[in-house]
CSV table of C-alpha atoms in Angstrom, one decimal:
chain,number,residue,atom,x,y,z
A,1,UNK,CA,-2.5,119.2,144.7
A,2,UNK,CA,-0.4,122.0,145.0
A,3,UNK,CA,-1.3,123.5,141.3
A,4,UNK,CA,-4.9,123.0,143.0
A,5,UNK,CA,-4.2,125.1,146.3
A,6,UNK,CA,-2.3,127.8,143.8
A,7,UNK,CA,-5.6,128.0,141.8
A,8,UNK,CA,-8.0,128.7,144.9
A,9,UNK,CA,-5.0,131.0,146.6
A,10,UNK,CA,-5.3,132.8,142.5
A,11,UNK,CA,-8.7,133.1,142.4
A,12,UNK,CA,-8.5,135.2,146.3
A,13,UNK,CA,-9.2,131.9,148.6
A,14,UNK,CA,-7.3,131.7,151.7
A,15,UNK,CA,-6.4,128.7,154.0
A,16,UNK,CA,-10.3,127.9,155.2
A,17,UNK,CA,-11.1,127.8,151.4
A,18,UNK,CA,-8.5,125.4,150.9
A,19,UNK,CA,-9.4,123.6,153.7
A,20,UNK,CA,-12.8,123.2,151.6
A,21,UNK,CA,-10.7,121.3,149.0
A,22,UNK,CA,-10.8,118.1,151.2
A,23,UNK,CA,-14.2,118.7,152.4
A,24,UNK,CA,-15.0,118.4,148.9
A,25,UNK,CA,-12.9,115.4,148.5
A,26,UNK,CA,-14.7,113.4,151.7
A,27,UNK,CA,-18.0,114.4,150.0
A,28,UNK,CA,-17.1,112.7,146.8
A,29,UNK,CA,-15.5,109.7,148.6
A,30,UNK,CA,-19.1,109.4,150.3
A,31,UNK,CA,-20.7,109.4,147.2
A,32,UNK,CA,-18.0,106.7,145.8
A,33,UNK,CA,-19.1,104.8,148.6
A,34,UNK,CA,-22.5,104.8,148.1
A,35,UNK,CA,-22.0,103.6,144.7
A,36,UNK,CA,-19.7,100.4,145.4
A,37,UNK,CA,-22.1,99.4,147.8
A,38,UNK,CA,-25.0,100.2,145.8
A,39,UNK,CA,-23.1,97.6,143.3
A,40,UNK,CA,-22.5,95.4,145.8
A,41,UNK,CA,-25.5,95.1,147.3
A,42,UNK,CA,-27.8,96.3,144.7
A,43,UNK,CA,-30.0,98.2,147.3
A,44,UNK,CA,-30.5,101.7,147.4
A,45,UNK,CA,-31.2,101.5,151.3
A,46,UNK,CA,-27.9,99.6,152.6
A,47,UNK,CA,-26.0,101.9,149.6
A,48,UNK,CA,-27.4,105.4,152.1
A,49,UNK,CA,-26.1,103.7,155.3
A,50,UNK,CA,-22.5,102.7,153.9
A,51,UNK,CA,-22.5,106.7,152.1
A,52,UNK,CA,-23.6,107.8,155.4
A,53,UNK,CA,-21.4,106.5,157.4
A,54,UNK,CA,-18.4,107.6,155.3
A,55,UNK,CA,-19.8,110.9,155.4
A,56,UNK,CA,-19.9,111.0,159.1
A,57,UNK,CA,-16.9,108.7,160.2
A,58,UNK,CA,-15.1,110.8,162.9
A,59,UNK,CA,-11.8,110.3,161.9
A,60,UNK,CA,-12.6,111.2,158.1
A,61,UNK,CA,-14.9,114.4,159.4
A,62,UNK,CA,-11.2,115.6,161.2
A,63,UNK,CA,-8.9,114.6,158.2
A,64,UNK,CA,-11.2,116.8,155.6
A,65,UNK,CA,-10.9,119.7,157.7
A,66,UNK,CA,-7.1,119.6,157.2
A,67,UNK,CA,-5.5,121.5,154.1
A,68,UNK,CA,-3.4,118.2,153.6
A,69,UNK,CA,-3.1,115.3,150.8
A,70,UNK,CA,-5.3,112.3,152.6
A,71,UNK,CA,-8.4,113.3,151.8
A,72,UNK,CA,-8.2,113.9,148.1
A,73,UNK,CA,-6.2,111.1,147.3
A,74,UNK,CA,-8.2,108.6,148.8
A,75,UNK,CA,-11.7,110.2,147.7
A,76,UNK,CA,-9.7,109.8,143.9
A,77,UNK,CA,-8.5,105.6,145.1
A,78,UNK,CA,-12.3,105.3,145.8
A,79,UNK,CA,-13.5,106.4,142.6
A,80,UNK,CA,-11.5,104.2,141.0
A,81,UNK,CA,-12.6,101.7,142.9
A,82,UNK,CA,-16.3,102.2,141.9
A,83,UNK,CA,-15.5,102.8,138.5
A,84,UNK,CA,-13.5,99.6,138.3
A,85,UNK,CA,-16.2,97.3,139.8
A,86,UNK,CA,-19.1,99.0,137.7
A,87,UNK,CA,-17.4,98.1,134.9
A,88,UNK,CA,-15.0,95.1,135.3
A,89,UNK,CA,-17.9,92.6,134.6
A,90,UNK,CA,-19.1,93.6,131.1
A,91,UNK,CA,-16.0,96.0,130.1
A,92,UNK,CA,-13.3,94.9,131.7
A,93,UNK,CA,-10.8,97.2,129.7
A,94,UNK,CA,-12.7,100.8,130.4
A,95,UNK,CA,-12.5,99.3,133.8
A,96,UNK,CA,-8.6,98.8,133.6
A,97,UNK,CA,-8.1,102.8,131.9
A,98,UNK,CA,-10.7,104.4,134.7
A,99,UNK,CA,-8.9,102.6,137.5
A,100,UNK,CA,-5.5,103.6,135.9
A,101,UNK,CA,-6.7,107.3,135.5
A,102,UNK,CA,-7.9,107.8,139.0
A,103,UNK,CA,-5.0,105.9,140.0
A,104,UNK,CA,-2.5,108.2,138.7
A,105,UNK,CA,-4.1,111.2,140.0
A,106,UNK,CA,-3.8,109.7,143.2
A,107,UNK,CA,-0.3,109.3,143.0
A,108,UNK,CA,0.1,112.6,142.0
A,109,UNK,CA,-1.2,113.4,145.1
A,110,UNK,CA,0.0,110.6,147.3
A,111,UNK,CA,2.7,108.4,145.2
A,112,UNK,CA,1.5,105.2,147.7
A,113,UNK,CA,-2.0,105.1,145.8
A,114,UNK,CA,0.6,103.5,142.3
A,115,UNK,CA,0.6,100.2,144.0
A,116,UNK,CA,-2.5,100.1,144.6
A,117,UNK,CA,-3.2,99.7,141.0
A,118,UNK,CA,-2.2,95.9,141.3
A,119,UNK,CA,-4.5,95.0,143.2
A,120,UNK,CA,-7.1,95.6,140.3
A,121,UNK,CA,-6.9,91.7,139.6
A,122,UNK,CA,-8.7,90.8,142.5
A,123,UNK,CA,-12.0,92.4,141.2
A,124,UNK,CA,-11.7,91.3,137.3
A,125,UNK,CA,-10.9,87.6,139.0
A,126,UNK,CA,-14.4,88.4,141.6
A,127,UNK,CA,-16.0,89.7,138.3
A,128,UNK,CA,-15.3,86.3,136.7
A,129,UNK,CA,-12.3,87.0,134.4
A,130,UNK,CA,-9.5,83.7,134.0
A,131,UNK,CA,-6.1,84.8,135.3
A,132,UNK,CA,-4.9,86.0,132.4
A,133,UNK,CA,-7.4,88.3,131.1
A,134,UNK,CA,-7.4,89.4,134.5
A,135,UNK,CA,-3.8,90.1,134.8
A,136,UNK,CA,-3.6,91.2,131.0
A,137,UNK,CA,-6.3,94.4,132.6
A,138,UNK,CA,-4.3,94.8,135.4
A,139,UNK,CA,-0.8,95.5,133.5
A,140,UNK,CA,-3.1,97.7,131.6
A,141,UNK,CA,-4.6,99.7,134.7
A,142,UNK,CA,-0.5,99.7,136.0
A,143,UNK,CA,0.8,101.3,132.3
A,144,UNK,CA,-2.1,104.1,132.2
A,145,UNK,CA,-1.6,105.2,136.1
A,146,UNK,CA,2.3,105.3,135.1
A,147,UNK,CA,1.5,107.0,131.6
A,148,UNK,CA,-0.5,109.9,133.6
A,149,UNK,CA,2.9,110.0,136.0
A,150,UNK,CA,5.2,110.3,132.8
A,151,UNK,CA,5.8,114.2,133.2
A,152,UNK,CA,6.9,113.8,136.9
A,153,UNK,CA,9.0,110.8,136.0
A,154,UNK,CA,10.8,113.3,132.9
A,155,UNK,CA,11.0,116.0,135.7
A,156,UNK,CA,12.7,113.3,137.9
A,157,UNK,CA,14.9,112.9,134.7
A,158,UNK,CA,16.2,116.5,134.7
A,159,UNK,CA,16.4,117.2,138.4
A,160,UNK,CA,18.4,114.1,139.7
A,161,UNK,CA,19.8,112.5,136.7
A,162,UNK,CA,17.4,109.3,137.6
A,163,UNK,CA,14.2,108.5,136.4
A,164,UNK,CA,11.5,107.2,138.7
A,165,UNK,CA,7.9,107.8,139.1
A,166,UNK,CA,7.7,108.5,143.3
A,167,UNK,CA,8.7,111.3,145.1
A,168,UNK,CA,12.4,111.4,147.3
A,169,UNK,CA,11.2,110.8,151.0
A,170,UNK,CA,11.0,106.9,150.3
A,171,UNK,CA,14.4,106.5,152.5
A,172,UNK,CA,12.8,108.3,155.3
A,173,UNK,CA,9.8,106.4,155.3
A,174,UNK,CA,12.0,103.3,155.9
A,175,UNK,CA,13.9,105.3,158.5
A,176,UNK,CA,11.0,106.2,160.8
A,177,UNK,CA,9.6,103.2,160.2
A,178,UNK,CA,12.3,101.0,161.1
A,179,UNK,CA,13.6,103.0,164.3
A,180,UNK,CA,14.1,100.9,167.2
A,181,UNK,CA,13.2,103.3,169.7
A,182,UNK,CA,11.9,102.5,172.9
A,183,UNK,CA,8.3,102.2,171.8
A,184,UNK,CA,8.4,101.8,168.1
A,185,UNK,CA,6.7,105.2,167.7
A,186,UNK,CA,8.0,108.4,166.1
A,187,UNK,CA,10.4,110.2,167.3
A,188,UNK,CA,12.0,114.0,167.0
A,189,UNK,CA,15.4,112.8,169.0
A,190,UNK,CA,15.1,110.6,165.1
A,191,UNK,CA,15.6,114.0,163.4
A,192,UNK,CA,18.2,115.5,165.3
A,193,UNK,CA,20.7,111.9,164.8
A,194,UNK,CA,19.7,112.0,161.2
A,195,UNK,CA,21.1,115.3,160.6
A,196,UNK,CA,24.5,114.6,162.9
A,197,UNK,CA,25.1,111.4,161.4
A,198,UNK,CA,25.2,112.1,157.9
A,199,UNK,CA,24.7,115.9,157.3
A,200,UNK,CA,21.6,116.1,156.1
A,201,UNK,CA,18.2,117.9,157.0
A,202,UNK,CA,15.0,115.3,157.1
A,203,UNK,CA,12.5,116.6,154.2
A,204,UNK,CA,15.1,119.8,152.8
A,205,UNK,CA,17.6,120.1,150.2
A,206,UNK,CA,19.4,118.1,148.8
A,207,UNK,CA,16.2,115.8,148.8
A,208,UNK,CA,17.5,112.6,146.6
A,209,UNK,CA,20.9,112.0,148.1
A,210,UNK,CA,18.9,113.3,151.8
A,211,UNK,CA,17.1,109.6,151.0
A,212,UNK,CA,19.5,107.7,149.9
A,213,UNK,CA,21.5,108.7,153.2
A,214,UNK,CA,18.5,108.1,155.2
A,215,UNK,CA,17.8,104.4,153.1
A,216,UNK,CA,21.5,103.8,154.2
A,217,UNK,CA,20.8,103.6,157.7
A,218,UNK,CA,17.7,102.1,157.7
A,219,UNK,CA,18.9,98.6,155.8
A,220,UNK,CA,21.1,97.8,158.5
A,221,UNK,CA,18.6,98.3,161.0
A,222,UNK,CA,16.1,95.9,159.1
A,223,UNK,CA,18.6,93.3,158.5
A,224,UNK,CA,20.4,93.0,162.1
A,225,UNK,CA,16.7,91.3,163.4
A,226,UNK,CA,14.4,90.5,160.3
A,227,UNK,CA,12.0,88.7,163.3
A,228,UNK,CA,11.9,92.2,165.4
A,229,UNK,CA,11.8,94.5,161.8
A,230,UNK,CA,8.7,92.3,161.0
A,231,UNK,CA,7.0,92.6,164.5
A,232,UNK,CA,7.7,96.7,164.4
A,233,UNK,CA,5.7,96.9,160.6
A,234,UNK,CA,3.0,95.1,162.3
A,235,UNK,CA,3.1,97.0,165.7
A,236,UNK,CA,2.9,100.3,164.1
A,237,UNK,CA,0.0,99.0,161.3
A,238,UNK,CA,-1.8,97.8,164.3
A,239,UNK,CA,-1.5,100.8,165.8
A,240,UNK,CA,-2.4,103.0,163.3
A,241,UNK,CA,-5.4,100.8,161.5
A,242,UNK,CA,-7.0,99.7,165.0
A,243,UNK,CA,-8.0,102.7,166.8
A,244,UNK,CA,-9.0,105.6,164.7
A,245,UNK,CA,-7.4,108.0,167.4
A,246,UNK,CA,-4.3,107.4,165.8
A,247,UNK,CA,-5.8,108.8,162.3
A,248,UNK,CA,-6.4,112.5,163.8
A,249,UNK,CA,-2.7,113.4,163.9
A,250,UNK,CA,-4.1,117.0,162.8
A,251,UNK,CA,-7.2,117.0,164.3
A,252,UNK,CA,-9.5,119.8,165.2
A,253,UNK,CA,-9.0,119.4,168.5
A,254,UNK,CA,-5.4,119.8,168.4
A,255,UNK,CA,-4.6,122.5,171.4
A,256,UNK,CA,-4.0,125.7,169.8
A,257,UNK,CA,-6.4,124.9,167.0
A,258,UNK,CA,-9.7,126.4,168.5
A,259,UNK,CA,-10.2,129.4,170.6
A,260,UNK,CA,-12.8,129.5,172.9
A,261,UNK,CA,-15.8,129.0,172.9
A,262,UNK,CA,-15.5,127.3,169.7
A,263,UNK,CA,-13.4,124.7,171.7
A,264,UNK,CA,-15.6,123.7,174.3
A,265,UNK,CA,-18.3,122.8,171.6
A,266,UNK,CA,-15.8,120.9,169.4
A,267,UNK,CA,-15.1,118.6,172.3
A,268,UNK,CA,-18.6,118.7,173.4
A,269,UNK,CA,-19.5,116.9,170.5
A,270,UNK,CA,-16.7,114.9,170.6
């Protein structure tokens, strides 16, 4: 993603034509859309109205107008998708390497798309494969999405000493997600004891021992009440997957975004 920025930046684009990058991206997640449900469905009509309403679905409207990694990492997820249940029922294994492909772009892009790729066997079992054909093009969708992730896992190799296929800000992940704060959402006051407990800077150099440090604190926090852990991962799924408010966390709207007037029609139409 940030090879692709470089390229528009190169060829004179500035921020608003990099912004178009995930404009782009929602269109072609529209038109993924359209497909699946075309396949689904097998009508041209109800295939429009599920394209359409990916095309106009507030919350993806805001997040394609930011220059940021959501966008195109789920418009790639979705084309696997499609690719995996056009396929899957009369050739399952181009199914398994186009899933894997688009798979491993994603994670290129946003490493959370790679575990996505085992959940492949679900459509060969819908498309009518046994379980272990089905699994056998699953391991097979999982080795190509890891194969196209090879050159960041070598680069891994040489920068840490370690060799894994994710970026280093797993640790913090598990850190904001497991703060027991007041009312289990994010906080900056999070940030400031990170850095006076252990030394470190969230998201700066040193970036792989910054995680471990950060994975460090989080265990103990996970394990002192596995009952209240579990409740926060749902509390904070709920609260991001049920109200599509908490998806515009860069959102047009945003104050300081918009002057006027260009404001006062952006929340107009809101």
């Amino acid at each position: 993603y940030v090879f692709l920025l470089a390229a528009v930046q190169a060829l004179g684009g500035g921020w608003l034509a990099c912004k178009l990058v995930g404009a782009v991206a929602g269109s072609l997640a529209a038109g993924a859309v359209y497909g699946i449900a075309h396949r689904l469905w097998d009508s041209r009509t109800t295939a429009l109205v599920a394209g359409m309403l990916c095309a106009l679905w507030p919350a993806g409207v805001a997040m394609a107008s930011v220059t940021g990694t959501d966008m195109p990492a789920a418009a790639l997820v979705t084309l696997g998708c499609y690719f995996l249940l056009r396929h899957s029922p009369a050739r399952p294994r181009l199914a398994a390497v186009l899933f894997g492909v688009f798979v491993g772009l994603a994670a290129y892009i946003r490493v959370i798309a790679l575990p996505l790729c085992s959940l492949a066997i679900l459509c060969f079992r819908a498309s009518g494969l046994g379980w272990k054909p089905a699994l056998r093009n699953t391991v097979l969708s999982c080795a190509v999405a890891a194969l196209l992730l090879s050159p960041w896992a070598a680069r891994n190799r040489l920068r840490y000493g370690e060799t894994f296929l994710s970026d280093s800000h797993g640790g913090l992940t598990a850190l904001v997600g497991a703060n027991p704060n007041t009312d289990g959402r994010y906080s900056r006051s999070l940030n400031r004891i990170f850095h006076e407990v252990t030394g470190y800077t969230v998201l700066a150099e040193p970036h792989r021992e910054a995680d471990h440090a950060a994975l460090s604190m989080a265990l103990p926090w996970m394990r002192f009440d596995p009952a209240f852990t579990l409740g926060l991962v749902l509390a904070k799924a709920e609260r991001l997957l049920v109200h599509e408010r908490a998806l515009l966390y860069w959102p047009l709207f945003r104050a300081g975004v918009l002057p006027e007037p260009a404001l006062g029609l952006a929340s107009r139409w809101r």
